[in-house]
Amino acid sequence: MSQYLINLNGKEYRVVLEGDKIFLNGTAVNLDVAQIREKEWHLLRDGKSYRIEWNDGKIEEKEISLKVNNTQYQAAVKDKFDLLLEKMGMSDKGTKQAGALKSPMPGKVLRIDVEVGQTVKKGDAILILEAMKMENAIKAPGEGTVKSILIKTGDALEKGVVMVEFE
């Protein structure tokens, strides 16, 4: 079973895939989907036809841009792991503030990959934080220059601790 929460232009849809069955907000739906080209599909639902084109996307950030019957949509997708982390209070919502990177979860600092004065881009690896026996790459929330590093390798952190400040 796969579970997704899709925010499409501000409206949320819970999608569950169980074998060949699809549930939309708890209701079973019958879909007939055929791929036309690499980023283009034809979908039939309840006798209604939809042409779907995937225009652009930031896969790492789980954001995509779709055109459905010539209408543009922005979609943000959360998978079962995002939903589990959110449920456990470990999502990265509220962990970033302008100029600072906070610990998104309790953990131990295994490695720091930046130095003071280093310029980083959004998505660059900043450090490795071990949490729940997993190594998590903590990435830059945006572009900036490392102003200060407030932690060191081996530190045990609580959620919300400021780890790195940016200019």
CSV table of N, CA and C in Angstrom, one decimal:
chain,number,residue,atom,x,y,z
A,1,MET,N,0.8,-1.2,0.0
A,1,MET,CA,0.0,0.0,0.0
A,1,MET,C,0.9,1.2,0.0
A,2,SER,N,0.6,2.2,-0.9
A,2,SER,CA,1.3,3.5,-0.9
A,2,SER,C,0.3,4.6,-0.6
A,3,GLN,N,0.7,5.6,0.1
A,3,GLN,CA,-0.2,6.6,0.6
A,3,GLN,C,0.5,8.0,0.3
A,4,TYR,N,-0.3,8.9,-0.3
A,4,TYR,CA,0.2,10.2,-0.6
A,4,TYR,C,-0.8,11.3,-0.2
A,5,LEU,N,-0.3,12.5,0.1
A,5,LEU,CA,-1.1,13.6,0.4
A,5,LEU,C,-0.7,14.6,-0.7
A,6,ILE,N,-1.6,15.0,-1.5
A,6,ILE,CA,-1.3,15.9,-2.6
A,6,ILE,C,-2.0,17.2,-2.4
A,7,ASN,N,-1.3,18.3,-2.4
A,7,ASN,CA,-1.9,19.6,-2.4
A,7,ASN,C,-1.8,20.2,-3.8
A,8,LEU,N,-3.0,20.3,-4.4
A,8,LEU,CA,-3.1,20.8,-5.7
A,8,LEU,C,-3.8,22.1,-5.7
A,9,ASN,N,-3.0,23.2,-6.0
A,9,ASN,CA,-3.5,24.6,-6.0
A,9,ASN,C,-4.3,24.9,-4.7
A,10,GLY,N,-3.8,24.4,-3.6
A,10,GLY,CA,-4.4,24.8,-2.3
A,10,GLY,C,-5.4,23.8,-1.8
A,11,LYS,N,-5.8,22.8,-2.6
A,11,LYS,CA,-6.8,21.8,-2.1
A,11,LYS,C,-6.1,20.5,-1.9
A,12,GLU,N,-6.3,19.8,-0.7
A,12,GLU,CA,-5.6,18.6,-0.4
A,12,GLU,C,-6.4,17.4,-0.8
A,13,TYR,N,-5.7,16.4,-1.3
A,13,TYR,CA,-6.2,15.1,-1.7
A,13,TYR,C,-5.4,14.0,-1.1
A,14,ARG,N,-6.0,13.0,-0.5
A,14,ARG,CA,-5.4,11.8,0.1
A,14,ARG,C,-5.5,10.7,-0.9
A,15,VAL,N,-4.4,10.2,-1.4
A,15,VAL,CA,-4.4,9.2,-2.4
A,15,VAL,C,-3.8,7.9,-1.8
A,16,VAL,N,-4.5,6.8,-1.9
A,16,VAL,CA,-4.0,5.5,-1.4
A,16,VAL,C,-4.0,4.5,-2.6
A,17,LEU,N,-2.9,3.9,-2.8
A,17,LEU,CA,-2.8,2.9,-3.9
A,17,LEU,C,-2.7,1.5,-3.2
A,18,GLU,N,-3.6,0.6,-3.4
A,18,GLU,CA,-3.6,-0.7,-2.9
A,18,GLU,C,-3.7,-1.7,-4.0
A,19,GLY,N,-2.6,-2.3,-4.4
A,19,GLY,CA,-2.6,-3.2,-5.5
A,19,GLY,C,-3.0,-2.4,-6.8
A,20,ASP,N,-4.1,-2.8,-7.4
A,20,ASP,CA,-4.5,-2.1,-8.6
A,20,ASP,C,-5.7,-1.2,-8.3
A,21,LYS,N,-6.0,-1.0,-7.0
A,21,LYS,CA,-7.1,-0.1,-6.5
A,21,LYS,C,-6.6,1.2,-6.1
A,22,ILE,N,-7.3,2.3,-6.5
A,22,ILE,CA,-7.0,3.6,-6.1
A,22,ILE,C,-8.1,4.2,-5.3
A,23,PHE,N,-7.7,4.9,-4.2
A,23,PHE,CA,-8.7,5.5,-3.3
A,23,PHE,C,-8.3,7.0,-3.2
A,24,LEU,N,-9.3,7.8,-3.5
A,24,LEU,CA,-9.2,9.3,-3.4
A,24,LEU,C,-10.0,9.8,-2.3
A,25,ASN,N,-9.4,10.3,-1.3
A,25,ASN,CA,-10.1,10.8,-0.1
A,25,ASN,C,-11.0,9.8,0.5
A,26,GLY,N,-10.6,8.5,0.5
A,26,GLY,CA,-11.3,7.4,1.1
A,26,GLY,C,-12.3,6.7,0.2
A,27,THR,N,-12.5,7.2,-1.0
A,27,THR,CA,-13.5,6.7,-2.0
A,27,THR,C,-12.7,6.0,-3.1
A,28,ALA,N,-13.1,4.7,-3.4
A,28,ALA,CA,-12.5,4.0,-4.5
A,28,ALA,C,-12.9,4.7,-5.8
A,29,VAL,N,-11.9,4.9,-6.7
A,29,VAL,CA,-12.1,5.5,-8.0
A,29,VAL,C,-11.6,4.6,-9.1
A,30,ASN,N,-12.3,4.6,-10.2
A,30,ASN,CA,-11.9,3.8,-11.4
A,30,ASN,C,-11.2,4.8,-12.4
A,31,LEU,N,-9.9,4.5,-12.6
A,31,LEU,CA,-9.2,5.3,-13.5
A,31,LEU,C,-8.6,4.4,-14.6
A,32,ASP,N,-8.6,5.0,-15.8
A,32,ASP,CA,-8.0,4.3,-17.0
A,32,ASP,C,-6.9,5.3,-17.4
A,33,VAL,N,-5.6,4.9,-17.3
A,33,VAL,CA,-4.5,5.8,-17.6
A,33,VAL,C,-3.7,5.2,-18.7
A,34,ALA,N,-3.4,6.0,-19.7
A,34,ALA,CA,-2.5,5.6,-20.8
A,34,ALA,C,-1.4,6.7,-21.0
A,35,GLN,N,-0.2,6.3,-21.1
A,35,GLN,CA,0.9,7.2,-21.3
A,35,GLN,C,1.0,7.5,-22.8
A,36,ILE,N,1.0,8.8,-23.2
A,36,ILE,CA,1.0,9.1,-24.6
A,36,ILE,C,2.5,9.4,-25.0
A,37,ARG,N,3.2,10.2,-24.3
A,37,ARG,CA,4.6,10.5,-24.5
A,37,ARG,C,5.3,10.5,-23.1
A,38,GLU,N,6.6,10.9,-23.1
A,38,GLU,CA,7.4,10.8,-21.9
A,38,GLU,C,6.7,11.5,-20.7
A,39,LYS,N,6.2,12.7,-20.9
A,39,LYS,CA,5.6,13.5,-19.8
A,39,LYS,C,4.2,13.8,-20.1
A,40,GLU,N,3.5,12.9,-20.8
A,40,GLU,CA,2.1,13.2,-21.1
A,40,GLU,C,1.2,11.9,-21.0
A,41,TRP,N,0.0,12.1,-20.4
A,41,TRP,CA,-0.8,10.9,-20.2
A,41,TRP,C,-2.3,11.3,-20.6
A,42,HIS,N,-3.1,10.3,-20.8
A,42,HIS,CA,-4.5,10.4,-21.0
A,42,HIS,C,-5.2,9.6,-19.9
A,43,LEU,N,-6.1,10.3,-19.2
A,43,LEU,CA,-6.8,9.6,-18.1
A,43,LEU,C,-8.3,9.7,-18.3
A,44,LEU,N,-9.0,8.6,-18.0
A,44,LEU,CA,-10.4,8.5,-18.0
A,44,LEU,C,-10.9,8.3,-16.6
A,45,ARG,N,-11.8,9.1,-16.2
A,45,ARG,CA,-12.4,8.9,-14.8
A,45,ARG,C,-13.9,9.1,-15.0
A,46,ASP,N,-14.7,8.1,-14.7
A,46,ASP,CA,-16.2,8.3,-14.8
A,46,ASP,C,-16.6,8.8,-16.1
A,47,GLY,N,-16.0,8.3,-17.2
A,47,GLY,CA,-16.4,8.8,-18.5
A,47,GLY,C,-15.9,10.1,-18.9
A,48,LYS,N,-15.1,10.8,-18.1
A,48,LYS,CA,-14.6,12.1,-18.4
A,48,LYS,C,-13.1,12.0,-18.8
A,49,SER,N,-12.7,12.7,-19.8
A,49,SER,CA,-11.4,12.5,-20.4
A,49,SER,C,-10.5,13.7,-19.9
A,50,TYR,N,-9.3,13.4,-19.5
A,50,TYR,CA,-8.3,14.4,-19.0
A,50,TYR,C,-7.0,14.1,-19.8
A,51,ARG,N,-6.4,15.2,-20.2
A,51,ARG,CA,-5.1,15.2,-20.8
A,51,ARG,C,-4.1,15.8,-19.8
A,52,ILE,N,-3.1,15.1,-19.4
A,52,ILE,CA,-2.2,15.6,-18.3
A,52,ILE,C,-0.8,15.7,-18.9
A,53,GLU,N,-0.2,16.9,-18.7
A,53,GLU,CA,1.2,17.1,-19.1
A,53,GLU,C,1.9,17.5,-17.9
A,54,TRP,N,3.1,16.9,-17.7
A,54,TRP,CA,4.0,17.3,-16.6
A,54,TRP,C,5.0,18.3,-17.2
A,55,ASN,N,4.9,19.5,-16.7
A,55,ASN,CA,5.7,20.6,-17.3
A,55,ASN,C,7.0,20.8,-16.7
A,56,ASP,N,7.0,20.8,-15.4
A,56,ASP,CA,8.2,21.1,-14.7
A,56,ASP,C,8.1,20.6,-13.3
A,57,GLY,N,9.2,20.5,-12.6
A,57,GLY,CA,9.1,20.0,-11.2
A,57,GLY,C,10.4,20.1,-10.5
A,58,LYS,N,10.3,20.2,-9.2
A,58,LYS,CA,11.4,20.2,-8.3
A,58,LYS,C,11.3,18.9,-7.5
A,59,ILE,N,11.8,17.8,-8.0
A,59,ILE,CA,11.5,16.5,-7.5
A,59,ILE,C,12.0,16.4,-6.0
A,60,GLU,N,13.2,16.9,-5.7
A,60,GLU,CA,13.7,16.8,-4.4
A,60,GLU,C,12.8,17.5,-3.4
A,61,GLU,N,12.2,18.6,-3.8
A,61,GLU,CA,11.3,19.3,-2.9
A,61,GLU,C,9.8,18.8,-3.1
A,62,LYS,N,9.6,17.8,-3.9
A,62,LYS,CA,8.3,17.2,-4.1
A,62,LYS,C,7.3,18.2,-4.6
A,63,GLU,N,7.7,19.0,-5.5
A,63,GLU,CA,6.8,20.0,-6.1
A,63,GLU,C,6.8,19.8,-7.6
A,64,ILE,N,5.6,19.8,-8.2
A,64,ILE,CA,5.5,19.6,-9.7
A,64,ILE,C,4.5,20.6,-10.3
A,65,SER,N,4.7,20.8,-11.5
A,65,SER,CA,3.8,21.7,-12.3
A,65,SER,C,3.1,20.8,-13.3
A,66,LEU,N,1.8,20.8,-13.3
A,66,LEU,CA,1.0,20.0,-14.3
A,66,LEU,C,0.1,20.9,-15.1
A,67,LYS,N,-0.2,20.4,-16.3
A,67,LYS,CA,-1.3,21.1,-17.1
A,67,LYS,C,-2.3,20.0,-17.3
A,68,VAL,N,-3.5,20.2,-16.9
A,68,VAL,CA,-4.6,19.3,-17.1
A,68,VAL,C,-5.7,20.0,-17.9
A,69,ASN,N,-5.9,19.4,-19.1
A,69,ASN,CA,-6.8,20.0,-20.1
A,69,ASN,C,-6.6,21.5,-20.3
A,70,ASN,N,-5.3,21.8,-20.5
A,70,ASN,CA,-4.9,23.2,-20.7
A,70,ASN,C,-5.0,24.1,-19.5
A,71,THR,N,-5.2,23.6,-18.3
A,71,THR,CA,-5.2,24.5,-17.1
A,71,THR,C,-4.0,24.1,-16.3
A,72,GLN,N,-3.3,25.1,-15.9
A,72,GLN,CA,-2.0,24.9,-15.1
A,72,GLN,C,-2.3,24.7,-13.6
A,73,TYR,N,-1.6,23.7,-13.0
A,73,TYR,CA,-1.8,23.4,-11.6
A,73,TYR,C,-0.4,23.2,-11.0
A,74,GLN,N,-0.3,23.6,-9.8
A,74,GLN,CA,1.0,23.4,-9.0
A,74,GLN,C,0.6,22.4,-7.9
A,75,ALA,N,1.4,21.3,-7.8
A,75,ALA,CA,1.1,20.3,-6.8
A,75,ALA,C,2.4,20.0,-5.9
A,76,ALA,N,2.1,19.9,-4.7
A,76,ALA,CA,3.1,19.5,-3.7
A,76,ALA,C,2.7,18.1,-3.2
A,77,VAL,N,3.6,17.2,-3.2
A,77,VAL,CA,3.3,15.8,-2.8
A,77,VAL,C,4.1,15.4,-1.6
A,78,LYS,N,3.3,14.7,-0.6
A,78,LYS,CA,4.0,14.1,0.5
A,78,LYS,C,3.7,12.6,0.5
A,79,ASP,N,4.8,11.9,0.6
A,79,ASP,CA,4.7,10.4,0.6
A,79,ASP,C,4.5,9.9,2.0
A,80,LYS,N,4.5,8.6,2.2
A,80,LYS,CA,4.3,8.0,3.5
A,80,LYS,C,5.4,8.4,4.5
A,81,PHE,N,6.6,8.6,4.0
A,81,PHE,CA,7.7,9.0,4.9
A,81,PHE,C,7.5,10.4,5.4
A,82,ASP,N,7.1,11.3,4.5
A,82,ASP,CA,6.8,12.7,5.0
A,82,ASP,C,5.7,12.7,6.0
A,83,LEU,N,4.7,11.9,5.7
A,83,LEU,CA,3.5,11.9,6.6
A,83,LEU,C,3.9,11.3,8.0
A,84,LEU,N,4.7,10.3,8.0
A,84,LEU,CA,5.2,9.7,9.2
A,84,LEU,C,6.0,10.7,10.0
A,85,LEU,N,7.0,11.4,9.4
A,85,LEU,CA,7.8,12.3,10.1
A,85,LEU,C,6.9,13.5,10.7
A,86,GLU,N,5.9,13.9,9.9
A,86,GLU,CA,5.0,14.9,10.4
A,86,GLU,C,4.2,14.5,11.6
A,87,LYS,N,3.7,13.2,11.5
A,87,LYS,CA,3.0,12.7,12.6
A,87,LYS,C,3.8,12.6,13.9
A,88,MET,N,5.1,12.3,13.7
A,88,MET,CA,6.1,12.2,14.9
A,88,MET,C,6.6,13.5,15.3
A,89,GLY,N,6.2,14.6,14.7
A,89,GLY,CA,6.6,15.9,15.0
A,89,GLY,C,8.0,16.2,14.6
A,90,MET,N,8.5,15.5,13.5
A,90,MET,CA,9.8,15.7,13.1
A,90,MET,C,9.9,16.2,11.6
A,91,SER,N,8.8,16.9,11.2
A,91,SER,CA,8.9,17.5,9.8
A,91,SER,C,9.8,18.7,9.9
A,92,ASP,N,10.2,19.2,8.8
A,92,ASP,CA,11.1,20.4,8.8
A,92,ASP,C,10.3,21.7,8.8
A,93,LYS,N,9.0,21.6,9.0
A,93,LYS,CA,8.2,22.9,9.1
A,93,LYS,C,8.6,23.6,10.4
A,94,GLY,N,8.9,24.9,10.3
A,94,GLY,CA,9.3,25.6,11.5
A,94,GLY,C,10.7,25.4,11.9
A,95,THR,N,11.5,24.7,11.2
A,95,THR,CA,12.9,24.4,11.7
A,95,THR,C,13.8,25.4,11.0
A,96,LYS,N,13.4,26.1,10.0
A,96,LYS,CA,14.3,27.0,9.3
A,96,LYS,C,13.8,28.4,9.5
A,97,GLN,N,14.7,29.4,9.8
A,97,GLN,CA,14.3,30.8,9.9
A,97,GLN,C,15.3,31.5,9.1
A,98,ALA,N,15.0,32.7,8.7
A,98,ALA,CA,15.9,33.5,7.9
A,98,ALA,C,17.3,33.6,8.6
A,99,GLY,N,18.3,33.2,7.9
A,99,GLY,CA,19.7,33.3,8.4
A,99,GLY,C,20.1,32.2,9.4
A,100,ALA,N,19.2,31.2,9.7
A,100,ALA,CA,19.6,30.2,10.6
A,100,ALA,C,19.1,28.8,10.2
A,101,LEU,N,19.8,27.8,10.5
A,101,LEU,CA,19.4,26.4,10.2
A,101,LEU,C,19.3,25.7,11.5
A,102,LYS,N,18.1,25.3,11.8
A,102,LYS,CA,17.8,24.6,13.1
A,102,LYS,C,17.8,23.1,12.9
A,103,SER,N,18.1,22.3,14.0
A,103,SER,CA,18.0,20.9,13.9
A,103,SER,C,16.5,20.5,13.7
A,104,PRO,N,16.2,19.7,12.7
A,104,PRO,CA,14.8,19.3,12.4
A,104,PRO,C,14.4,18.2,13.3
A,105,MET,N,15.3,17.5,14.1
A,105,MET,CA,15.0,16.4,14.9
A,105,MET,C,16.1,16.2,15.9
A,106,PRO,N,15.9,15.5,17.0
A,106,PRO,CA,17.0,15.2,17.9
A,106,PRO,C,17.9,14.3,17.2
A,107,GLY,N,19.2,14.4,17.5
A,107,GLY,CA,20.2,13.5,16.9
A,107,GLY,C,21.6,13.9,17.3
A,108,LYS,N,22.6,13.1,16.7
A,108,LYS,CA,24.0,13.3,17.0
A,108,LYS,C,24.7,13.8,15.7
A,109,VAL,N,25.5,14.9,15.8
A,109,VAL,CA,26.2,15.4,14.6
A,109,VAL,C,27.4,14.4,14.3
A,110,LEU,N,27.3,13.8,13.1
A,110,LEU,CA,28.3,12.9,12.6
A,110,LEU,C,29.4,13.6,11.8
A,111,ARG,N,29.0,14.7,11.1
A,111,ARG,CA,30.0,15.3,10.2
A,111,ARG,C,29.5,16.7,9.8
A,112,ILE,N,30.4,17.7,9.7
A,112,ILE,CA,30.0,19.0,9.3
A,112,ILE,C,30.7,19.2,8.0
A,113,ASP,N,30.0,19.6,6.9
A,113,ASP,CA,30.5,19.7,5.6
A,113,ASP,C,30.8,21.1,5.1
A,114,VAL,N,30.7,22.1,6.0
A,114,VAL,CA,30.9,23.5,5.6
A,114,VAL,C,31.8,24.2,6.5
A,115,GLU,N,32.3,25.3,6.1
A,115,GLU,CA,33.2,26.1,7.0
A,115,GLU,C,32.7,27.5,7.0
A,116,VAL,N,33.1,28.3,8.0
A,116,VAL,CA,32.7,29.7,8.1
A,116,VAL,C,33.3,30.4,6.9
A,117,GLY,N,32.4,31.3,6.3
A,117,GLY,CA,32.8,32.0,5.1
A,117,GLY,C,32.5,31.3,3.8
A,118,GLN,N,32.1,30.0,3.8
A,118,GLN,CA,31.8,29.3,2.6
A,118,GLN,C,30.4,29.7,2.1
A,119,THR,N,30.3,29.9,0.8
A,119,THR,CA,29.0,30.2,0.1
A,119,THR,C,28.3,28.9,-0.2
A,120,VAL,N,27.0,28.8,0.1
A,120,VAL,CA,26.2,27.6,-0.2
A,120,VAL,C,25.0,28.0,-1.0
A,121,LYS,N,24.5,27.0,-1.8
A,121,LYS,CA,23.3,27.2,-2.5
A,121,LYS,C,22.2,26.3,-1.9
A,122,LYS,N,21.0,26.6,-2.2
A,122,LYS,CA,19.9,25.8,-1.7
A,122,LYS,C,20.1,24.4,-2.0
A,123,GLY,N,20.0,23.5,-1.0
A,123,GLY,CA,20.1,22.0,-1.3
A,123,GLY,C,21.5,21.5,-1.1
A,124,ASP,N,22.5,22.4,-0.9
A,124,ASP,CA,23.9,21.9,-0.6
A,124,ASP,C,23.9,21.2,0.7
A,125,ALA,N,24.7,20.2,0.9
A,125,ALA,CA,24.8,19.4,2.1
A,125,ALA,C,25.6,20.3,3.1
A,126,ILE,N,25.0,20.5,4.3
A,126,ILE,CA,25.6,21.3,5.4
A,126,ILE,C,26.3,20.3,6.4
A,127,LEU,N,25.5,19.3,6.8
A,127,LEU,CA,26.0,18.3,7.8
A,127,LEU,C,25.3,17.0,7.8
A,128,ILE,N,25.8,16.1,8.5
A,128,ILE,CA,25.1,14.8,8.6
A,128,ILE,C,24.7,14.6,10.1
A,129,LEU,N,23.4,14.4,10.3
A,129,LEU,CA,22.8,14.2,11.6
A,129,LEU,C,22.3,12.8,11.7
A,130,GLU,N,22.8,12.1,12.7
A,130,GLU,CA,22.3,10.7,13.0
A,130,GLU,C,21.1,10.8,13.9
A,131,ALA,N,20.0,10.2,13.4
A,131,ALA,CA,18.7,10.2,14.2
A,131,ALA,C,18.0,8.9,13.9
A,132,MET,N,17.5,8.2,14.9
A,132,MET,CA,16.8,7.0,14.8
A,132,MET,C,17.6,5.9,14.0
A,133,LYS,N,18.9,5.9,14.2
A,133,LYS,CA,19.9,5.0,13.6
A,133,LYS,C,20.0,5.2,12.1
A,134,MET,N,19.7,6.4,11.7
A,134,MET,CA,19.8,6.7,10.2
A,134,MET,C,20.6,8.0,10.1
A,135,GLU,N,21.4,8.0,9.0
A,135,GLU,CA,22.2,9.2,8.7
A,135,GLU,C,21.3,10.1,7.8
A,136,ASN,N,21.1,11.4,8.3
A,136,ASN,CA,20.3,12.3,7.5
A,136,ASN,C,21.2,13.5,7.1
A,137,ALA,N,21.2,13.7,5.8
A,137,ALA,CA,21.9,14.9,5.2
A,137,ALA,C,21.0,16.1,5.4
A,138,ILE,N,21.6,17.1,6.2
A,138,ILE,CA,20.8,18.3,6.4
A,138,ILE,C,21.4,19.3,5.4
A,139,LYS,N,20.4,19.9,4.6
A,139,LYS,CA,20.8,20.7,3.5
A,139,LYS,C,20.5,22.2,3.7
A,140,ALA,N,21.2,23.0,2.9
A,140,ALA,CA,21.0,24.5,3.1
A,140,ALA,C,19.6,24.8,2.6
A,141,PRO,N,18.9,25.7,3.4
A,141,PRO,CA,17.5,26.1,3.1
A,141,PRO,C,17.5,27.1,2.0
A,142,GLY,N,18.6,27.7,1.7
A,142,GLY,CA,18.6,28.7,0.6
A,142,GLY,C,20.1,29.1,0.4
A,143,GLU,N,20.3,30.1,-0.5
A,143,GLU,CA,21.6,30.6,-0.8
A,143,GLU,C,22.1,31.5,0.3
A,144,GLY,N,23.4,31.5,0.6
A,144,GLY,CA,24.0,32.3,1.6
A,144,GLY,C,25.4,32.0,1.9
A,145,THR,N,26.0,32.7,2.8
A,145,THR,CA,27.4,32.5,3.3
A,145,THR,C,27.3,32.1,4.7
A,146,VAL,N,28.1,31.0,5.1
A,146,VAL,CA,28.1,30.5,6.4
A,146,VAL,C,28.7,31.6,7.3
A,147,LYS,N,27.9,32.1,8.3
A,147,LYS,CA,28.4,33.2,9.2
A,147,LYS,C,29.0,32.5,10.4
A,148,SER,N,28.4,31.5,11.0
A,148,SER,CA,28.9,30.8,12.1
A,148,SER,C,28.4,29.4,12.2
A,149,ILE,N,29.2,28.5,12.8
A,149,ILE,CA,28.8,27.1,13.1
A,149,ILE,C,28.7,26.9,14.6
A,150,LEU,N,27.5,26.7,15.1
A,150,LEU,CA,27.3,26.7,16.5
A,150,LEU,C,27.4,25.3,17.2
A,151,ILE,N,27.7,24.3,16.4
A,151,ILE,CA,27.8,22.9,16.8
A,151,ILE,C,29.1,22.3,16.5
A,152,LYS,N,29.4,21.1,17.0
A,152,LYS,CA,30.7,20.4,16.6
A,152,LYS,C,30.3,18.9,16.4
A,153,THR,N,31.2,18.3,15.7
A,153,THR,CA,31.0,16.8,15.5
A,153,THR,C,30.9,16.1,16.9
A,154,GLY,N,30.0,15.2,17.0
A,154,GLY,CA,29.8,14.5,18.2
A,154,GLY,C,28.7,15.1,19.1
A,155,ASP,N,28.3,16.3,18.9
A,155,ASP,CA,27.3,17.0,19.7
A,155,ASP,C,25.9,16.2,19.6
A,156,ALA,N,25.3,16.1,20.7
A,156,ALA,CA,23.9,15.5,20.8
A,156,ALA,C,23.0,16.7,20.8
A,157,LEU,N,22.1,16.8,19.8
A,157,LEU,CA,21.2,17.9,19.7
A,157,LEU,C,19.7,17.6,19.9
A,158,GLU,N,19.0,18.6,20.4
A,158,GLU,CA,17.5,18.5,20.5
A,158,GLU,C,16.9,19.1,19.3
A,159,LYS,N,15.7,18.8,19.0
A,159,LYS,CA,15.0,19.5,17.9
A,159,LYS,C,14.9,21.0,18.1
A,160,GLY,N,15.2,21.8,17.1
A,160,GLY,CA,15.1,23.2,17.2
A,160,GLY,C,16.4,23.9,17.6
A,161,VAL,N,17.5,23.3,17.8
A,161,VAL,CA,18.7,23.9,18.2
A,161,VAL,C,19.3,24.6,16.9
A,162,VAL,N,19.7,25.8,17.0
A,162,VAL,CA,20.4,26.5,15.9
A,162,VAL,C,21.7,25.9,15.7
A,163,MET,N,21.9,25.4,14.5
A,163,MET,CA,23.2,24.7,14.2
A,163,MET,C,24.2,25.6,13.4
A,164,VAL,N,23.6,26.3,12.4
A,164,VAL,CA,24.4,27.1,11.5
A,164,VAL,C,23.7,28.4,11.3
A,165,GLU,N,24.5,29.5,11.3
A,165,GLU,CA,23.9,30.8,10.9
A,165,GLU,C,24.4,31.3,9.6
A,166,PHE,N,23.6,31.9,8.8
A,166,PHE,CA,24.0,32.4,7.4
A,166,PHE,C,23.8,33.9,7.3
A,167,GLU,N,24.6,34.4,6.4
A,167,GLU,CA,24.5,35.9,6.1
A,167,GLU,C,23.7,36.0,4.9
